[in-house]
Amino acid sequence: MLTRRQFTKNLFALSALSSVPLLSSCEKTGALRIGIHPWVGYESLYLAEESGELPNKVKLVKTQGNAENLALLSTGEIDGGTFTVDEVLLARSQGIPLVIVMLFDISAGADQVLTKTGGPIKAGNTVAYEPSAVGTLLFYLALERQGLTPKDVFGVRLAPSYQLNSWLGGELDAAITYEPHASKLKAAGAKEWINSRQFPDTITDTLAVRADRLPQFELTLRELIKTHFKIIEAMRINPDNYLYRIASHQEITYNQAKQGLAGIILPSILRNYELLAERSGFRTRIAEINILMTEEKLIPQADNLENLILTDYLPVPAGA
């Protein structure tokens, strides 16, 4: 499945374990352990492993979702992983010194706001949205677009995987969701109003690593990131070859894989530098997510955002 963002609030119980990294045999032998789960935006790493291009000292620890990634991170069983920004902030609130070192992808249509008519959300509507910081942010942005506030509608915190049943039961007027769940809702009669293209740089998937592991894995991390960019360039040149392989990995159809890739942007090396720059729109979105997570009590207090992003491990852009 393409599921990537999981509700993380229930992981606060793990915070007591977060400050005690465990030394496994992988760490002793110098393997950089990266937690990863099925999502089309992370396919570069799966493809690199399949083709033998993954750096020798990288071990992909495959999970079913980011909730599991966060759990493994808290017990020291992985050194980093694939996370959305809100999950990075959650981990940091638990004492895990995560640092964003690269952006995998940006949602550009994969996240959608669906309504019964395809028209805008109206006052009094019942609106389902994912119970996460990113889901809440999209909920607020969609309402803001119509001059509404959360008090003007009935907001329902409901994971995308559960929205279809509520839609079929006539309980919802609108749903904020993402692929492949969006396609299922459309098949049930929902129509797209807007999507994440209207909110650029808002939903991003990152590669984040513990700051206290960076010195140990400096060369390996550089190799891993370089491999990612090599693979996505090959995907750009010969997409069909990779789409069939992605479909096989994800256990989906070729068309679903194509649709999934069409809904995201895979930023280049140069675009990574631009997005991660000090005064970028991406940084502004992080600040907004940080405030929302605090207000929604997803984290006990706002992150100071210091040492959150490090571009030192990105390759030098061509022509620089």
Short mmCIF file of C-alpha atoms in Angstrom, two decimals:
data_model
loop_
_atom_site.label_atom_id
_atom_site.label_comp_id
_atom_site.label_asym_id
_atom_site.label_seq_id
_atom_site.Cartn_x
_atom_site.Cartn_y
_atom_site.Cartn_z
CA MET A 1 0.00 0.00 0.00
CA LEU A 2 0.98 3.65 -0.38
CA THR A 3 0.12 4.59 3.20
CA ARG A 4 2.79 6.78 4.72
CA ARG A 5 1.47 9.09 7.41
CA GLN A 6 0.22 7.42 10.55
CA PHE A 7 -1.41 8.99 13.60
CA THR A 8 1.48 9.54 16.01
CA LYS A 9 -0.06 10.99 19.13
CA ASN A 10 -0.24 7.57 20.82
CA LEU A 11 3.54 7.29 20.62
CA PHE A 12 4.14 9.62 23.55
CA ALA A 13 4.29 6.55 25.75
CA LEU A 14 7.59 5.73 24.06
CA SER A 15 9.26 8.97 25.05
CA ALA A 16 10.80 7.51 28.18
CA LEU A 17 12.85 5.17 26.02
CA SER A 18 14.04 7.74 23.53
CA SER A 19 17.13 8.96 25.33
CA VAL A 20 18.86 5.58 25.61
CA PRO A 21 20.23 4.46 22.23
CA LEU A 22 20.98 0.76 22.09
CA LEU A 23 24.11 -0.63 20.48
CA SER A 24 23.19 -3.43 18.11
CA SER A 25 25.48 -5.62 16.06
CA CYS A 26 24.62 -3.47 13.03
CA GLU A 27 25.92 -0.34 14.71
CA LYS A 28 29.09 -2.06 15.88
CA THR A 29 29.89 -3.06 12.32
CA GLY A 30 29.22 0.46 11.09
CA ALA A 31 25.88 -0.08 9.32
CA LEU A 32 23.64 2.97 8.97
CA ARG A 33 20.17 1.62 9.79
CA ILE A 34 17.39 3.48 7.99
CA GLY A 35 13.75 2.79 8.80
CA ILE A 36 11.62 2.80 5.66
CA HIS A 37 8.06 1.84 4.77
CA PRO A 38 6.10 1.49 1.52
CA TRP A 39 5.51 4.86 -0.14
CA VAL A 40 6.20 5.78 -3.73
CA GLY A 41 8.32 8.76 -2.68
CA TYR A 42 10.83 6.45 -1.01
CA GLU A 43 11.16 4.06 -3.93
CA SER A 44 14.67 5.28 -4.78
CA LEU A 45 16.04 3.37 -1.80
CA TYR A 46 14.11 0.17 -2.56
CA LEU A 47 15.23 0.37 -6.18
CA ALA A 48 18.85 0.96 -5.15
CA GLU A 49 18.76 -2.09 -2.91
CA GLU A 50 17.22 -4.22 -5.65
CA SER A 51 19.84 -3.19 -8.21
CA GLY A 52 22.77 -3.56 -5.83
CA GLU A 53 23.45 0.20 -5.81
CA LEU A 54 22.66 0.73 -2.14
CA PRO A 55 25.88 1.56 -0.23
CA ASN A 56 27.29 -1.52 1.50
CA LYS A 57 27.12 0.07 4.94
CA VAL A 58 23.44 0.99 4.68
CA LYS A 59 20.79 -1.36 6.07
CA LEU A 60 17.16 -0.70 5.19
CA VAL A 61 14.94 -1.66 8.12
CA LYS A 62 11.56 -2.24 6.49
CA THR A 63 8.44 -1.39 8.46
CA GLN A 64 4.73 -0.98 7.75
CA GLY A 65 4.52 2.71 8.60
CA ASN A 66 6.06 5.67 10.33
CA ALA A 67 4.50 4.76 13.67
CA GLU A 68 6.75 1.70 13.61
CA ASN A 69 9.69 3.79 12.43
CA LEU A 70 9.26 6.12 15.40
CA ALA A 71 9.03 3.19 17.79
CA LEU A 72 12.28 1.70 16.46
CA LEU A 73 13.93 5.10 16.62
CA SER A 74 12.94 5.52 20.25
CA THR A 75 14.55 2.21 21.21
CA GLY A 76 17.74 2.85 19.25
CA GLU A 77 17.10 0.10 16.70
CA ILE A 78 17.47 2.49 13.76
CA ASP A 79 19.71 5.52 13.26
CA GLY A 80 17.32 7.46 11.06
CA GLY A 81 14.52 7.00 8.62
CA THR A 82 11.88 8.37 6.29
CA PHE A 83 9.64 10.85 8.10
CA THR A 84 7.22 13.69 7.47
CA VAL A 85 8.05 16.97 9.20
CA ASP A 86 5.48 16.52 11.98
CA GLU A 87 6.99 13.12 12.80
CA VAL A 88 10.46 14.67 13.00
CA LEU A 89 9.13 17.26 15.45
CA LEU A 90 7.37 14.55 17.47
CA ALA A 91 10.58 12.55 17.76
CA ARG A 92 12.50 15.65 18.82
CA SER A 93 9.88 16.34 21.50
CA GLN A 94 10.71 12.90 22.91
CA GLY A 95 14.38 13.77 23.23
CA ILE A 96 15.53 12.18 19.98
CA PRO A 97 17.90 14.64 18.24
CA LEU A 98 16.62 14.11 14.70
CA VAL A 99 18.02 16.26 11.91
CA ILE A 100 16.54 16.60 8.41
CA VAL A 101 19.31 15.99 5.88
CA MET A 102 17.33 15.64 2.64
CA LEU A 103 13.86 15.99 1.13
CA PHE A 104 12.57 12.91 -0.68
CA ASP A 105 9.38 14.31 -2.14
CA ILE A 106 6.79 17.06 -2.05
CA SER A 107 3.10 16.35 -2.40
CA ALA A 108 1.81 17.98 -5.58
CA GLY A 109 -1.65 16.56 -6.06
CA ALA A 110 -1.43 13.32 -4.09
CA ASP A 111 -3.14 15.01 -1.11
CA GLN A 112 -6.66 16.13 -1.98
CA VAL A 113 -9.75 17.80 -0.58
CA LEU A 114 -12.82 15.96 -1.85
CA THR A 115 -16.44 17.06 -1.57
CA LYS A 116 -19.79 15.70 -2.68
CA THR A 117 -20.16 18.18 -5.53
CA GLY A 118 -16.57 19.11 -6.31
CA GLY A 119 -17.34 22.58 -4.99
CA PRO A 120 -15.83 24.24 -1.92
CA ILE A 121 -16.39 23.33 1.70
CA LYS A 122 -19.30 25.28 3.19
CA ALA A 123 -20.25 26.34 6.69
CA GLY A 124 -21.99 23.51 8.52
CA ASN A 125 -20.29 20.76 6.49
CA THR A 126 -18.88 17.66 8.15
CA VAL A 127 -15.23 17.41 7.13
CA ALA A 128 -12.96 14.42 7.77
CA TYR A 129 -9.22 14.99 8.05
CA GLU A 130 -6.24 12.93 9.13
CA PRO A 131 -5.48 13.25 12.87
CA SER A 132 -1.91 14.46 12.42
CA ALA A 133 -0.20 17.83 12.26
CA VAL A 134 -0.09 17.75 8.46
CA GLY A 135 -3.73 16.69 8.24
CA THR A 136 -4.73 19.48 10.62
CA LEU A 137 -2.73 22.03 8.65
CA LEU A 138 -4.46 21.06 5.39
CA PHE A 139 -7.82 21.26 7.18
CA TYR A 140 -7.06 24.81 8.32
CA LEU A 141 -5.72 25.87 4.92
CA ALA A 142 -8.77 24.50 3.09
CA LEU A 143 -11.12 26.38 5.42
CA GLU A 144 -9.05 29.55 5.21
CA ARG A 145 -9.44 29.44 1.44
CA GLN A 146 -13.19 29.96 1.93
CA GLY A 147 -12.91 32.43 4.80
CA LEU A 148 -13.99 29.79 7.31
CA THR A 149 -12.60 28.64 10.65
CA PRO A 150 -12.83 25.23 12.37
CA LYS A 151 -15.77 26.58 14.38
CA ASP A 152 -17.77 26.99 11.17
CA VAL A 153 -17.75 23.27 10.31
CA PHE A 154 -17.91 19.89 11.99
CA GLY A 155 -14.35 18.58 11.86
CA VAL A 156 -13.91 14.82 12.22
CA ARG A 157 -10.46 13.39 12.91
CA LEU A 158 -10.46 10.26 10.81
CA ALA A 159 -7.54 8.44 9.21
CA PRO A 160 -7.85 8.17 5.40
CA SER A 161 -8.08 4.38 5.59
CA TYR A 162 -11.36 4.75 7.55
CA GLN A 163 -12.92 7.59 5.56
CA LEU A 164 -14.48 5.43 2.86
CA ASN A 165 -16.90 3.68 5.23
CA SER A 166 -18.02 7.00 6.67
CA TRP A 167 -18.45 8.41 3.18
CA LEU A 168 -20.52 5.43 2.06
CA GLY A 169 -22.61 5.83 5.21
CA GLY A 170 -23.46 9.40 4.25
CA GLU A 171 -21.70 10.82 7.29
CA LEU A 172 -19.33 13.17 5.44
CA ASP A 173 -19.65 16.21 3.20
CA ALA A 174 -15.91 16.49 2.57
CA ALA A 175 -12.73 14.52 3.17
CA ILE A 176 -9.09 15.55 3.25
CA THR A 177 -7.15 12.53 2.07
CA TYR A 178 -4.36 11.24 -0.18
CA GLU A 179 -3.67 8.46 -2.66
CA PRO A 180 -4.60 5.65 -2.89
CA HIS A 181 -7.53 6.49 -0.59
CA ALA A 182 -8.55 9.47 -2.72
CA SER A 183 -9.17 7.24 -5.74
CA LYS A 184 -11.37 4.94 -3.64
CA LEU A 185 -13.47 7.87 -2.43
CA LYS A 186 -13.82 9.16 -6.00
CA ALA A 187 -15.05 5.74 -7.07
CA ALA A 188 -17.70 6.13 -4.37
CA GLY A 189 -18.84 9.45 -5.81
CA ALA A 190 -16.58 12.03 -4.18
CA LYS A 191 -15.22 14.81 -6.39
CA GLU A 192 -11.98 16.73 -6.10
CA TRP A 193 -12.22 20.36 -5.06
CA ILE A 194 -8.54 21.24 -4.54
CA ASN A 195 -5.29 19.38 -3.97
CA SER A 196 -1.82 19.93 -2.57
CA ARG A 197 -0.73 21.79 -5.70
CA GLN A 198 -2.62 24.76 -4.25
CA PHE A 199 -0.43 24.58 -1.12
CA PRO A 200 3.13 24.25 -2.42
CA ASP A 201 5.92 22.96 -0.17
CA THR A 202 3.43 22.04 2.58
CA ILE A 203 3.63 18.23 2.68
CA THR A 204 7.12 16.86 2.42
CA ASP A 205 8.77 13.53 3.14
CA THR A 206 12.27 13.74 4.55
CA LEU A 207 15.33 11.68 5.32
CA ALA A 208 16.15 12.39 8.95
CA VAL A 209 19.03 11.00 11.01
CA ARG A 210 19.98 11.24 14.68
CA ALA A 211 22.45 14.10 15.15
CA ASP A 212 24.54 11.97 17.50
CA ARG A 213 25.05 9.37 14.74
CA LEU A 214 26.08 11.80 11.99
CA PRO A 215 29.84 11.82 12.73
CA GLN A 216 29.93 8.01 12.66
CA PHE A 217 28.09 7.74 9.35
CA GLU A 218 29.24 10.85 7.49
CA LEU A 219 30.66 9.09 4.42
CA THR A 220 27.92 6.46 4.30
CA LEU A 221 25.19 9.09 4.50
CA ARG A 222 26.76 11.09 1.69
CA GLU A 223 26.86 7.94 -0.46
CA LEU A 224 23.23 7.11 0.35
CA ILE A 225 21.99 10.58 -0.58
CA LYS A 226 24.07 10.58 -3.76
CA THR A 227 22.54 7.21 -4.70
CA HIS A 228 19.02 8.58 -4.17
CA PHE A 229 19.62 11.39 -6.66
CA LYS A 230 21.22 8.98 -9.13
CA ILE A 231 18.14 6.76 -9.04
CA ILE A 232 15.58 9.55 -9.42
CA GLU A 233 17.50 10.90 -12.41
CA ALA A 234 17.36 7.44 -13.99
CA MET A 235 13.61 7.35 -13.23
CA ARG A 236 13.19 10.67 -15.01
CA ILE A 237 14.98 9.39 -18.12
CA ASN A 238 13.29 5.98 -18.30
CA PRO A 239 10.12 6.10 -16.17
CA ASP A 240 8.39 3.04 -17.61
CA ASN A 241 11.17 0.70 -16.58
CA TYR A 242 10.98 1.90 -13.00
CA LEU A 243 7.19 2.14 -12.80
CA TYR A 244 6.81 -1.60 -13.35
CA ARG A 245 9.36 -2.26 -10.61
CA ILE A 246 7.64 0.19 -8.26
CA ALA A 247 4.29 -1.46 -8.91
CA SER A 248 5.81 -4.81 -8.01
CA HIS A 249 7.32 -3.49 -4.76
CA GLN A 250 4.15 -1.72 -3.70
CA GLU A 251 1.87 -4.57 -4.80
CA ILE A 252 -0.18 -2.17 -6.90
CA THR A 253 -0.94 -1.81 -10.61
CA TYR A 254 1.24 0.02 -13.11
CA ASN A 255 -1.40 2.74 -13.44
CA GLN A 256 -1.61 3.20 -9.67
CA ALA A 257 2.17 3.53 -9.51
CA LYS A 258 2.07 6.06 -12.33
CA GLN A 259 -0.68 7.99 -10.59
CA GLY A 260 1.24 7.94 -7.32
CA LEU A 261 4.37 9.35 -8.92
CA ALA A 262 2.35 11.98 -10.79
CA GLY A 263 1.07 13.29 -7.47
CA ILE A 264 4.49 14.07 -6.02
CA ILE A 265 7.57 16.08 -6.93
CA LEU A 266 11.00 14.54 -6.45
CA PRO A 267 13.16 17.63 -5.80
CA SER A 268 16.59 17.77 -7.39
CA ILE A 269 19.81 18.50 -5.53
CA LEU A 270 19.49 22.21 -6.31
CA ARG A 271 15.82 22.27 -5.29
CA ASN A 272 16.74 20.58 -2.00
CA TYR A 273 19.15 23.40 -1.28
CA GLU A 274 16.50 25.99 -2.15
CA LEU A 275 13.80 24.41 0.00
CA LEU A 276 16.09 23.85 2.96
CA ALA A 277 17.48 27.40 2.86
CA GLU A 278 17.03 29.67 5.87
CA ARG A 279 14.22 31.86 4.48
CA SER A 280 12.36 29.38 2.30
CA GLY A 281 8.64 28.69 2.14
CA PHE A 282 9.39 25.22 3.45
CA ARG A 283 10.86 26.71 6.63
CA THR A 284 7.72 28.82 7.03
CA ARG A 285 5.57 25.70 6.76
CA ILE A 286 7.68 23.97 9.41
CA ALA A 287 7.04 26.87 11.78
CA GLU A 288 3.28 26.62 11.10
CA ILE A 289 3.29 22.87 11.71
CA ASN A 290 5.27 23.41 14.92
CA ILE A 291 2.65 25.84 16.24
CA LEU A 292 -0.23 23.56 15.24
CA MET A 293 1.34 20.55 16.93
CA THR A 294 1.68 22.55 20.13
CA GLU A 295 -1.89 23.84 19.98
CA GLU A 296 -3.23 20.36 19.23
CA LYS A 297 -1.14 18.94 22.09
CA LEU A 298 0.68 16.57 19.75
CA ILE A 299 3.89 17.80 21.36
CA PRO A 300 4.21 19.16 24.92
CA GLN A 301 5.88 22.39 23.84
CA ALA A 302 7.00 24.09 20.65
CA ASP A 303 10.32 23.01 19.15
CA ASN A 304 12.94 25.76 19.07
CA LEU A 305 13.74 24.54 15.53
CA GLU A 306 17.47 24.87 16.18
CA ASN A 307 19.69 22.33 14.43
CA LEU A 308 16.64 20.93 12.66
CA ILE A 309 18.05 21.04 9.12
CA LEU A 310 21.53 20.27 7.86
CA THR A 311 22.49 20.44 4.18
CA ASP A 312 26.11 19.37 4.67
CA TYR A 313 25.46 15.88 3.29
CA LEU A 314 23.82 16.94 0.03
CA PRO A 315 25.97 16.63 -3.11
CA VAL A 316 27.29 19.80 -4.70
CA PRO A 317 24.83 20.90 -7.43
CA ALA A 318 26.04 20.55 -11.02
CA GLY A 319 27.71 23.72 -12.22
CA ALA A 320 28.22 25.09 -8.71
#
